[in-house]
C-alpha cells in the first residue's frame, strides 16, 4: 500500500521534528530533567501530574473534562484535582494504609477513579486498576495475587461482585464506597464522608524512582494474565513518549478512549496527559460511533488515541454519522493495542484527512516503544520506528541465546534493549516467567515482526499465533489485512489448523458488515480474493462466518480461543473474555 506523506502543517509543529537528530541527542537524564522530582533524587508520579502544575500557575486550567453517560460535562481543574487527591491520600493514611500497600480500584470511568489513582500514588501506596466489567472470579484472583489491602468501588459493584467472597481475602481490610451517600453497606466505608473529614493539604510521599507505583495485569490474550510491576520512575517515559508519539502540546485537548483497567488507560489516559498539562477528555460511556463523533466535535479534540477494534467499528458504521460534523480541530490520531490493518490507516486518511498513527507497546513496557510520528511519512500497516531512547531489534534464536538479524524483512522476535524507565520490574510472584523474558541482553516481547530497509517495524503476529505451513511462516496479520480489504468484511481472525500434508493450513473467521449475509457465494468470493492477494500458499483454505469474534475486554481478538474451540481443546484462562461467539 502506498506511503501516506506527512502533513506539513503537522510536521512543522511536531515535538519530534527530525527523527534521527532527536534520537541522537536524546538521553533519559534529559527527559528526567523535564520533570520536577524532589531534592535527593525522589520522584512521585502524582506530583508530576498535578502539584507541579498548580505550583507553576496552572491551577485554574482544566485537567479533566468528564463526560457523564447522560452527556453532561464536568470540569476538574488541576487545583481541584490537587485538593481531591490530597483528601484521598489523607483518608487512606487515616485508615493506616502505608507506603507499598496495594490499593485496588473497581470503578467505571468516573471522576473518583482518577482521584483514587493519583491520591494513592501521593501516599506512596500502589495503585491497581481493574475493569469494572470483570466478573467476581477475575476480580478476586487479581486482588488475591496482588494482596489487596484496600478496594475502592461503588455500592452496586461491591454488592454484585465482591460482597460474596470478601471475607476470604485476609489482606483486604478496607472497602471504600464512592457513592454510599451516608449509608455504606456493612463492613465498608463511605469514601466521601471520610474525605470530607480530612484536610485538603497533604505532603506527597518522597518516593524514589524505583519504588513500586502501579500493578497492571496484562490482557490475558495469550493465557493467564500476568501482574506487571511498575515504578514511580516510569513517569519519565510516560511524559516524554506522550510528547513524541502522541505529539501532545500544552494547549491540546486530548482524548484517550482506553479504560484505565488496562495499561493504556493509565499510562496515556491519566499519567501522560496530566504530566504534559493538557486537558484530557474522559467519557463515562461505552463505544458509540455517533456519540464519539459528537464528542470529537463538541470538545474540539486535537489529539485522539484509540484502538483498532474501535476503528474497525467506526469503519463498519461508515461515514454517515460524520456528515455535517466539524472536526477541524483534530490534528493527530493514534492507535494501539492490536495490529492496525493498512485498510484502517487509509480509511482514516480518507475520512479525517490524516492517517491513524499506529504504535506498539505492551503492559510490560509501560509506555509506547515503537510509533509513527507526526513528522514522518506513514507506511500503512507498519508500527513505525522506535522512540528516542529505545533500541528495538529483530532477533533469532541461536544455540544458547538470541542474536540480532541484520537483513531487512526477516521475521524474528521483536526485542528491546532493557533500561528505559517504564519497563516492568517484575511479574508479581512469578520470577521464573519474568526471567524467561530476558535473553542475551534483550527483552523478548513474544511478538514476531520484521524491520524494513528504512527502519520501519512491521508486526507479523504473536509468537503463539504464527502459522507454520509447508515450510513458510505465515503471519495472521497479513492474511487478516488482505481479507479486510474486501468490502463485506468487518472483522477477521486467522488461525492455523493441523494438516497432515503441510503442517498447518490457514483458517479465517470472518464477521460481516451490515448489509452482507453469509453465503456459499460470498465464501468463495472471499477465498478467491485472498488467493489473488496472497497466493495459494498463504491464503486461507477455509473461511467460517461468525456474528462476532471472541475478544478480551480491552478489545483484542483471542485467536487462541478460536483455535481451542476449533480443535476441541481446553479453553484455558478466559477471565478477560468479553464477547462470546459460541
Ligand atoms: P497477555 O500478555 O496476557 O496475553 P496481551 O499481550 O494482549 O495479553 P497487553 O500487554 O495488553 O496484553 O497487550 C500487548 C500486546 O498487544 C502486544 O504484545 C501485541 O501483541 C499487541 N499489540 C499492541 N499494540 C500493537 C500494535 N500496534 N500492533 C500489533 N500488535 C500490537
Ligand atoms: Mg502480552
XYZ file of C-alpha atoms and ligand atoms in Angstrom:
614
model
C 0.000 0.000 0.000
C 1.204 3.468 -0.786
C 3.056 5.615 1.699
C 0.976 8.422 3.189
C 3.118 11.505 3.231
C 3.381 13.548 6.401
C 1.181 16.611 6.530
C 3.446 19.611 6.533
C 1.233 21.635 8.876
C 1.513 18.776 11.383
C 5.163 18.028 10.806
C 6.239 21.647 11.213
C 4.979 21.877 14.749
C 5.691 18.300 15.816
C 7.563 17.810 19.088
C 9.674 15.229 17.379
C 10.937 17.073 14.323
C 13.916 15.331 12.821
C 13.763 11.703 13.943
C 17.444 10.866 13.585
C 18.613 14.106 15.196
C 16.217 13.725 18.127
C 17.307 10.147 18.646
C 20.958 11.066 18.583
C 20.509 13.882 21.095
C 18.163 12.032 23.440
C 19.110 10.880 26.932
C 16.864 9.610 29.715
C 18.557 12.084 32.056
C 17.479 14.835 29.711
C 13.924 13.502 29.743
C 14.047 13.332 33.533
C 15.055 16.996 33.618
C 11.696 17.934 32.044
C 10.133 16.974 35.381
C 10.465 18.335 38.917
C 11.404 15.478 41.186
C 12.311 16.047 44.815
C 15.652 17.045 46.263
C 17.832 13.978 46.633
C 16.532 12.206 43.540
C 12.971 11.423 44.664
C 10.193 11.195 42.097
C 6.445 10.825 42.501
C 4.065 10.364 39.583
C 1.214 12.333 41.163
C 3.428 15.296 41.983
C 4.490 15.487 38.352
C 0.909 15.045 37.136
C -0.783 17.589 39.394
C 1.039 19.598 42.037
C 3.879 20.646 39.777
C 1.380 22.398 37.506
C -0.512 24.060 40.332
C 2.788 25.410 41.666
C 3.638 26.838 38.273
C 0.369 28.738 37.995
C -1.808 26.288 36.053
C -4.207 25.634 38.953
C -7.213 27.013 37.069
C -6.576 25.052 33.913
C -8.984 22.191 33.211
C -7.152 18.918 33.774
C -10.049 16.524 33.263
C -13.242 17.156 31.386
C -15.524 14.330 32.370
C -18.466 13.488 30.144
C -21.121 11.551 32.031
C -23.290 8.892 30.431
C -26.056 11.484 30.024
C -23.532 13.621 28.133
C -23.418 16.314 30.784
C -19.861 17.582 31.180
C -18.000 18.323 34.377
C -14.652 20.074 34.575
C -11.917 19.419 37.126
C -9.047 21.876 37.246
C -5.534 20.976 38.346
C -6.294 22.779 41.631
C -9.474 20.695 42.098
C -7.502 17.528 41.435
C -4.808 18.593 43.860
C -7.288 19.108 46.687
C -9.255 15.944 45.987
C -6.232 13.703 45.692
C -4.814 15.225 48.869
C -8.025 14.397 50.691
C -7.953 10.887 49.290
C -4.353 10.395 50.414
C -5.234 11.730 53.856
C -8.225 9.402 54.045
C -6.049 6.387 53.213
C -3.474 7.468 55.743
C -6.118 7.828 58.439
C -7.039 4.188 57.847
C -3.473 3.065 58.398
C -2.630 2.495 54.735
C 1.115 2.811 54.217
C 3.686 3.087 51.504
C 3.749 -0.026 49.319
C 0.260 -1.201 50.338
C -1.921 -2.220 47.412
C -4.981 -0.135 46.640
C -7.257 -1.780 44.074
C -9.932 0.028 42.182
C -13.065 -1.369 40.580
C -14.936 1.513 39.001
C -16.247 2.659 35.667
C -14.715 5.797 34.189
C -15.969 8.137 36.916
C -14.018 11.019 38.483
C -13.421 9.054 41.703
C -11.304 6.578 39.737
C -8.866 9.311 38.731
C -8.778 10.768 42.230
C -8.151 7.325 43.701
C -5.321 6.599 41.261
C -3.431 9.809 41.909
C -4.266 10.021 45.614
C -2.925 6.505 46.109
C 0.318 7.470 44.368
C 0.642 10.582 46.525
C 0.664 8.391 49.609
C 3.286 6.112 48.075
C 0.849 3.200 48.003
C 0.478 1.018 44.893
C -2.455 1.539 42.534
C -4.011 -1.490 40.839
C -6.866 -0.771 38.413
C -9.361 -3.398 37.282
C -12.015 -3.334 34.574
C -15.395 -2.694 36.154
C -16.891 -5.262 33.770
C -14.857 -8.134 35.226
C -16.858 -10.841 36.942
C -16.331 -11.817 40.618
C -13.721 -14.503 39.887
C -11.217 -12.413 37.902
C -11.585 -9.647 40.483
C -10.921 -11.994 43.348
C -7.987 -13.630 41.560
C -6.279 -10.304 40.863
C -6.843 -8.973 44.360
C -5.566 -12.177 45.815
C -2.372 -12.212 43.697
C -1.844 -8.509 44.386
C -2.518 -8.844 48.145
C -5.078 -6.057 48.079
C -5.362 -4.080 51.270
C -7.931 -1.556 50.045
C -10.649 -1.707 47.399
C -12.243 1.455 46.038
C -15.546 0.682 44.339
C -19.209 1.573 44.009
C -22.032 0.160 46.076
C -23.546 -1.732 43.157
C -20.243 -3.270 42.084
C -19.462 -4.198 45.666
C -22.768 -5.944 46.209
C -22.745 -7.750 42.880
C -19.119 -8.754 42.596
C -17.253 -8.572 45.899
C -19.503 -8.995 48.932
C -19.844 -12.758 48.391
C -16.168 -13.568 48.884
C -14.507 -10.606 50.558
C -14.014 -12.428 53.857
C -11.758 -14.928 52.071
C -9.041 -12.356 51.375
C -7.060 -11.958 54.566
C -5.174 -8.851 53.411
C -8.279 -6.921 52.395
C -9.061 -4.656 55.315
C -10.801 -1.621 53.796
C -13.536 -1.240 51.217
C -14.271 2.331 50.262
C -17.580 3.050 48.568
C -17.610 6.109 46.324
C -21.392 6.563 46.132
C -22.544 5.497 49.583
C -24.430 8.725 50.339
C -24.022 8.264 54.048
C -25.193 4.643 54.039
C -22.262 2.387 53.193
C -23.045 -1.354 53.253
C -21.945 -3.177 56.374
C -18.208 -3.703 56.554
C -17.445 -0.903 54.104
C -16.826 2.822 54.431
C -18.332 5.913 52.891
C -15.434 7.448 50.963
C -16.999 10.902 50.539
C -17.621 11.156 54.263
C -14.037 10.077 55.000
C -12.586 12.568 52.550
C -14.849 15.351 53.803
C -13.388 14.940 57.269
C -9.777 15.309 56.092
C -7.587 18.218 55.085
C -7.119 19.374 51.501
C -3.379 19.610 52.202
C -1.070 16.617 52.090
C 2.648 16.235 51.898
C 3.343 13.926 48.979
C 5.439 10.872 49.845
C 9.080 11.322 48.862
C 9.081 8.177 46.757
C 12.212 7.049 44.962
C 12.242 6.260 41.237
C 12.491 2.518 41.966
C 9.556 2.458 44.400
C 6.608 0.421 43.187
C 3.747 2.583 41.949
C 1.432 0.547 39.734
C 0.409 -3.043 39.346
C -1.096 -3.794 35.930
C -2.440 -7.096 34.789
C -1.876 -7.992 31.136
C -4.880 -8.504 28.877
C -4.895 -12.294 29.051
C -4.957 -12.610 25.268
C -2.459 -15.448 25.169
C -3.106 -17.061 28.541
C -3.324 -16.392 32.250
C -2.836 -12.658 32.913
C 0.450 -11.594 34.472
C 0.797 -8.832 37.084
C 3.359 -6.360 35.773
C 5.027 -4.203 38.416
C 5.821 -0.578 37.530
C 7.693 2.084 39.490
C 7.425 5.853 40.016
C 10.405 6.433 37.739
C 8.160 5.302 34.842
C 6.699 8.796 34.774
C 9.762 9.982 32.842
C 8.773 7.687 29.972
C 5.039 8.391 30.273
C 5.749 12.077 29.944
C 8.257 12.094 27.121
C 6.563 9.428 24.991
C 3.348 11.480 25.137
C 5.271 14.396 23.668
C 6.936 12.320 20.976
C 4.462 9.647 19.960
C 1.177 11.470 20.647
C 2.614 14.884 19.867
C 0.996 16.426 22.951
C 1.273 20.203 23.115
C 0.337 22.288 26.160
C -2.888 23.677 24.671
C -4.178 20.368 23.398
C -7.470 18.734 24.168
C -6.573 15.059 24.291
C -8.835 12.051 24.275
C -7.578 8.557 25.054
C -10.521 6.210 24.719
C -8.945 3.324 26.674
C -10.253 2.283 30.079
C -7.752 2.540 32.947
C -8.474 -1.143 33.586
C -5.748 -1.781 31.056
C -2.412 -0.079 30.852
C -3.155 2.366 28.017
C -5.930 3.898 30.088
C -3.485 4.601 32.906
C -0.227 5.455 31.129
C -1.963 7.577 28.448
C -5.430 8.047 29.945
C -4.103 9.538 33.193
C -0.367 9.988 33.653
C 0.992 11.137 30.298
C -1.671 13.776 29.552
C -1.592 15.181 33.067
C 2.183 15.354 33.285
C 2.089 17.158 29.951
C -0.547 19.522 31.418
C -3.029 19.046 28.598
C -6.797 18.938 29.107
C -7.957 15.354 28.858
C -11.406 14.077 27.994
C -12.874 11.165 29.915
C -16.059 9.628 28.562
C -18.005 7.504 31.005
C -19.980 5.696 28.293
C -19.010 2.752 26.123
C -18.292 2.904 22.406
C -20.960 4.526 20.257
C -19.952 5.901 16.864
C -22.361 8.828 16.857
C -21.537 9.808 20.411
C -17.816 9.631 19.715
C -18.128 11.937 16.723
C -20.250 14.322 18.803
C -17.529 14.398 21.460
C -14.730 14.927 18.946
C -16.622 17.890 17.534
C -18.073 19.455 20.681
C -14.880 19.190 22.744
C -12.680 20.301 19.857
C -10.401 17.320 20.414
C -6.918 17.868 18.943
C -5.267 14.547 19.655
C -7.162 11.287 19.685
C -5.707 7.964 20.857
C -7.826 4.897 20.253
C -7.652 1.237 19.235
C -8.061 -0.917 16.127
C -11.255 -2.550 17.356
C -12.911 0.843 17.762
C -11.609 1.999 14.398
C -12.982 -1.115 12.722
C -16.341 -0.468 14.370
C -16.302 3.096 13.052
C -15.477 1.771 9.592
C -18.381 -0.648 9.878
C -20.803 2.158 10.685
C -19.466 4.176 7.755
C -19.055 7.910 7.355
C -22.800 8.677 7.660
C -22.702 9.987 11.252
C -19.837 12.304 10.267
C -21.982 14.307 7.865
C -22.022 17.990 8.780
C -19.543 17.486 11.648
C -16.738 19.983 12.039
C -13.644 18.078 13.129
C -11.242 20.776 12.017
C -9.577 20.812 15.436
C -8.368 17.262 15.056
C -4.623 17.290 14.406
C -3.275 13.846 15.263
C -4.806 10.381 15.542
C -3.063 7.353 17.002
C -3.899 3.715 17.660
C -2.593 0.914 19.849
C -3.421 -2.489 21.229
C -3.645 -4.705 18.205
C -2.287 -4.724 14.701
C -3.848 -1.887 12.742
C -4.778 -3.069 9.270
C -3.450 -0.889 6.433
C -7.048 -0.572 5.290
C -7.890 1.228 8.536
C -4.969 3.640 8.189
C -6.041 4.553 4.673
C -9.674 4.847 5.739
C -8.595 7.300 8.440
C -6.745 9.351 5.881
C -9.729 9.459 3.537
C -12.238 10.142 6.268
C -10.385 12.560 8.561
C -7.686 13.916 6.280
C -4.937 12.233 8.306
C -3.922 8.632 8.925
C -4.185 6.788 12.212
C -0.651 6.608 13.563
C -0.109 3.076 14.805
C 2.113 2.493 17.791
C 3.256 -0.608 19.596
C 3.862 -1.401 23.226
C 2.778 -3.777 25.997
C 1.707 -3.804 29.606
C 5.266 -4.895 30.334
C 6.888 -1.927 28.588
C 4.709 0.578 30.445
C 4.855 3.087 27.611
C 4.998 3.431 23.836
C 8.096 1.802 22.324
C 7.590 1.976 18.553
C 5.497 4.636 16.845
C 4.570 6.583 13.771
C 5.317 10.268 14.313
C 3.619 13.399 13.025
C 6.853 14.349 11.288
C 7.300 11.056 9.433
C 5.645 9.502 6.404
C 3.316 6.667 7.312
C 3.607 3.281 5.669
C 0.139 1.782 6.248
C 0.478 -1.479 8.167
C 3.768 -0.541 9.813
C 4.116 0.214 13.523
C 6.740 2.877 12.811
C 10.134 3.342 14.408
C 11.471 3.027 17.987
C 11.126 6.037 20.271
C 14.214 8.061 21.108
C 15.868 6.225 23.998
C 14.547 2.861 22.824
C 16.621 0.284 20.999
C 14.462 -2.295 19.232
C 15.667 -5.222 17.177
C 14.548 -8.340 15.393
C 16.303 -11.319 16.925
C 16.552 -15.000 16.072
C 17.415 -17.964 18.247
C 20.950 -19.262 18.340
C 22.100 -22.381 20.198
C 22.201 -20.766 23.597
C 20.565 -17.379 23.174
C 19.476 -14.932 20.508
C 21.216 -12.622 18.081
C 20.039 -9.711 16.035
C 19.008 -10.354 12.440
C 20.913 -7.978 10.222
C 18.947 -8.298 6.993
C 15.742 -6.389 6.372
C 12.335 -8.078 6.135
C 13.298 -11.201 8.027
C 10.750 -12.438 10.545
C 12.013 -12.744 14.096
C 11.179 -11.943 17.677
C 10.611 -8.276 18.348
C 13.063 -7.485 21.150
C 14.118 -4.403 23.125
C 17.292 -3.495 24.964
C 16.246 -3.174 28.632
C 16.852 0.026 30.538
C 14.052 2.512 29.862
C 12.262 3.850 32.959
C 8.772 2.403 32.398
C 9.939 -1.180 31.939
C 8.248 -3.609 34.315
C 10.357 -4.564 37.299
C 8.709 -7.930 37.862
C 5.778 -10.175 37.136
C 4.380 -10.235 40.621
C 5.231 -13.550 42.312
C 6.365 -15.072 39.026
C 10.118 -14.681 38.952
C 10.652 -17.544 36.539
C 8.183 -16.224 33.983
C 9.836 -12.814 34.289
C 13.401 -14.084 33.952
C 12.481 -16.002 30.824
C 11.767 -12.685 29.052
C 15.443 -11.712 29.106
C 17.888 -13.454 26.770
C 21.348 -12.346 25.601
C 20.792 -8.810 26.847
C 17.425 -8.430 25.121
C 13.881 -8.255 26.438
C 11.936 -10.686 24.253
C 8.443 -9.334 23.601
C 6.667 -12.500 22.459
C 5.613 -10.777 19.222
C 7.073 -11.535 15.826
C 7.934 -8.689 13.493
C 10.182 -7.555 10.650
C 12.191 -4.401 10.036
C 12.400 -2.896 6.563
C 15.364 -1.184 4.922
C 14.140 2.224 6.149
C 13.992 1.106 9.777
C 10.186 0.755 9.985
C 8.900 -2.195 12.020
C 6.135 -4.473 10.727
C 4.042 -6.642 13.026
C 3.681 -10.255 11.893
C 1.792 -11.919 14.733
C 2.166 -13.108 18.262
C 4.632 -15.901 18.634
C 1.787 -18.247 19.622
C -0.419 -17.245 16.694
C 2.008 -17.601 13.825
C 1.127 -20.359 11.383
C 3.667 -22.789 10.021
C 2.634 -24.129 6.653
C 4.763 -26.064 4.151
C 7.941 -24.537 5.486
C 6.561 -20.968 5.479
C 5.884 -18.773 8.475
C 2.531 -17.127 7.918
C 1.657 -14.094 9.999
C -2.057 -13.887 10.752
C -1.933 -10.107 10.396
C -1.021 -10.230 6.717
C -3.845 -12.634 5.910
C -6.341 -10.696 8.006
C -5.369 -7.418 6.389
C -5.906 -8.832 2.907
C -9.398 -10.028 3.830
C -10.154 -6.667 5.483
C -9.781 -5.048 2.071
C -12.941 -6.793 0.888
C -15.989 -4.526 1.256
C -18.055 -7.208 3.013
C -15.577 -7.824 5.822
C -15.917 -6.012 9.153
C -13.519 -8.108 11.195
C -11.420 -11.192 10.725
C -9.193 -13.532 12.710
C -6.947 -16.175 11.269
C -5.587 -19.351 12.880
C -3.619 -22.387 11.797
C -5.228 -25.812 11.953
C -3.173 -29.001 11.854
C -2.796 -30.627 8.473
C -1.004 -33.879 7.697
C 0.451 -32.693 4.432
C 1.748 -29.195 5.174
C 1.809 -28.924 8.965
C -0.848 -26.293 9.294
C -3.382 -24.683 6.987
C -4.893 -21.255 7.368
C -8.472 -20.869 8.521
C -10.187 -17.484 8.703
C -13.141 -16.446 10.833
C -14.991 -13.535 9.305
C -17.623 -11.154 10.691
C -19.520 -9.287 8.002
C -20.517 -5.659 7.700
C -24.191 -4.711 7.947
C -25.939 -5.427 4.646
C -23.966 -8.609 3.914
C -25.168 -12.126 4.649
C -23.092 -15.293 4.867
C -23.451 -17.433 1.744
C -21.509 -20.014 -0.222
C -21.009 -17.480 -2.978
C -19.536 -14.906 -0.637
C -17.355 -17.587 0.918
C -15.940 -18.462 -2.495
C -15.515 -14.832 -3.363
C -13.511 -14.175 -0.202
C -11.369 -17.252 -0.748
C -10.718 -16.055 -4.290
C -9.907 -12.540 -3.156
C -7.427 -13.813 -0.583
C -5.817 -16.184 -3.052
C -5.363 -13.392 -5.565
C -3.857 -11.083 -2.962
C -1.696 -13.581 -1.086
C -1.067 -16.531 -3.354
C -2.224 -20.071 -2.679
C 0.453 -20.930 -0.100
C -0.591 -18.176 2.293
C -4.304 -17.689 1.552
C -6.862 -19.342 3.840
C -8.136 -22.740 2.797
C -11.314 -22.387 4.809
C -13.460 -19.436 5.808
C -16.122 -19.571 8.512
C -18.589 -16.782 9.131
C -19.225 -15.582 12.664
C -21.527 -12.969 14.141
C -18.763 -11.796 16.488
C -15.206 -12.774 17.250
C -14.147 -13.563 20.815
C -12.293 -10.625 22.342
C -10.719 -9.563 25.579
C -12.303 -6.708 27.479
C -9.575 -4.475 26.124
C -10.793 -5.313 22.619
C -8.212 -7.839 21.467
C -9.207 -10.763 19.315
C -8.469 -14.035 21.144
C -7.165 -16.247 18.391
C -6.118 -18.898 20.892
C -9.767 -19.334 21.848
C -10.874 -19.758 18.242
C -8.184 -22.364 17.921
C -9.029 -24.201 21.123
C -12.675 -24.372 20.077
C -11.779 -25.463 16.586
C -9.622 -28.291 17.896
C -11.780 -29.188 20.867
C -9.041 -28.286 23.328
C -9.459 -26.730 26.786
C -10.221 -23.015 26.574
C -7.662 -22.021 29.196
C -7.944 -18.784 31.158
C -10.920 -16.817 29.817
C -11.188 -14.353 32.694
C -10.809 -11.380 30.367
C -13.125 -12.645 27.619
C -15.758 -10.159 26.578
C -17.994 -11.213 23.728
C -18.581 -14.881 23.414
C -19.384 -16.092 19.965
C -20.335 -19.655 20.896
P -1.272 -11.359 27.585
O 0.145 -10.931 27.656
O -1.889 -11.537 28.922
O -1.518 -12.484 26.662
P -1.674 -9.065 25.908
O -0.334 -9.363 25.377
O -2.767 -8.841 24.911
O -2.141 -10.165 26.949
P -1.211 -6.341 26.575
O 0.039 -6.065 27.286
O -2.406 -5.551 26.927
O -1.604 -7.812 26.849
O -1.010 -6.172 25.023
C 0.246 -6.092 24.394
C 0.209 -6.839 23.092
O -0.766 -6.267 22.214
C 1.480 -6.791 22.310
O 2.422 -7.733 22.755
C 0.993 -7.089 20.889
O 0.796 -8.464 20.689
C -0.343 -6.377 20.872
N -0.166 -5.035 20.304
C -0.173 -3.857 20.949
N -0.011 -2.833 20.076
C 0.119 -3.383 18.858
C 0.324 -2.857 17.540
N 0.408 -1.559 17.318
N 0.420 -3.743 16.529
C 0.331 -5.065 16.748
N 0.131 -5.606 17.948
C 0.031 -4.784 18.999
Mg 1.367 -9.996 26.316
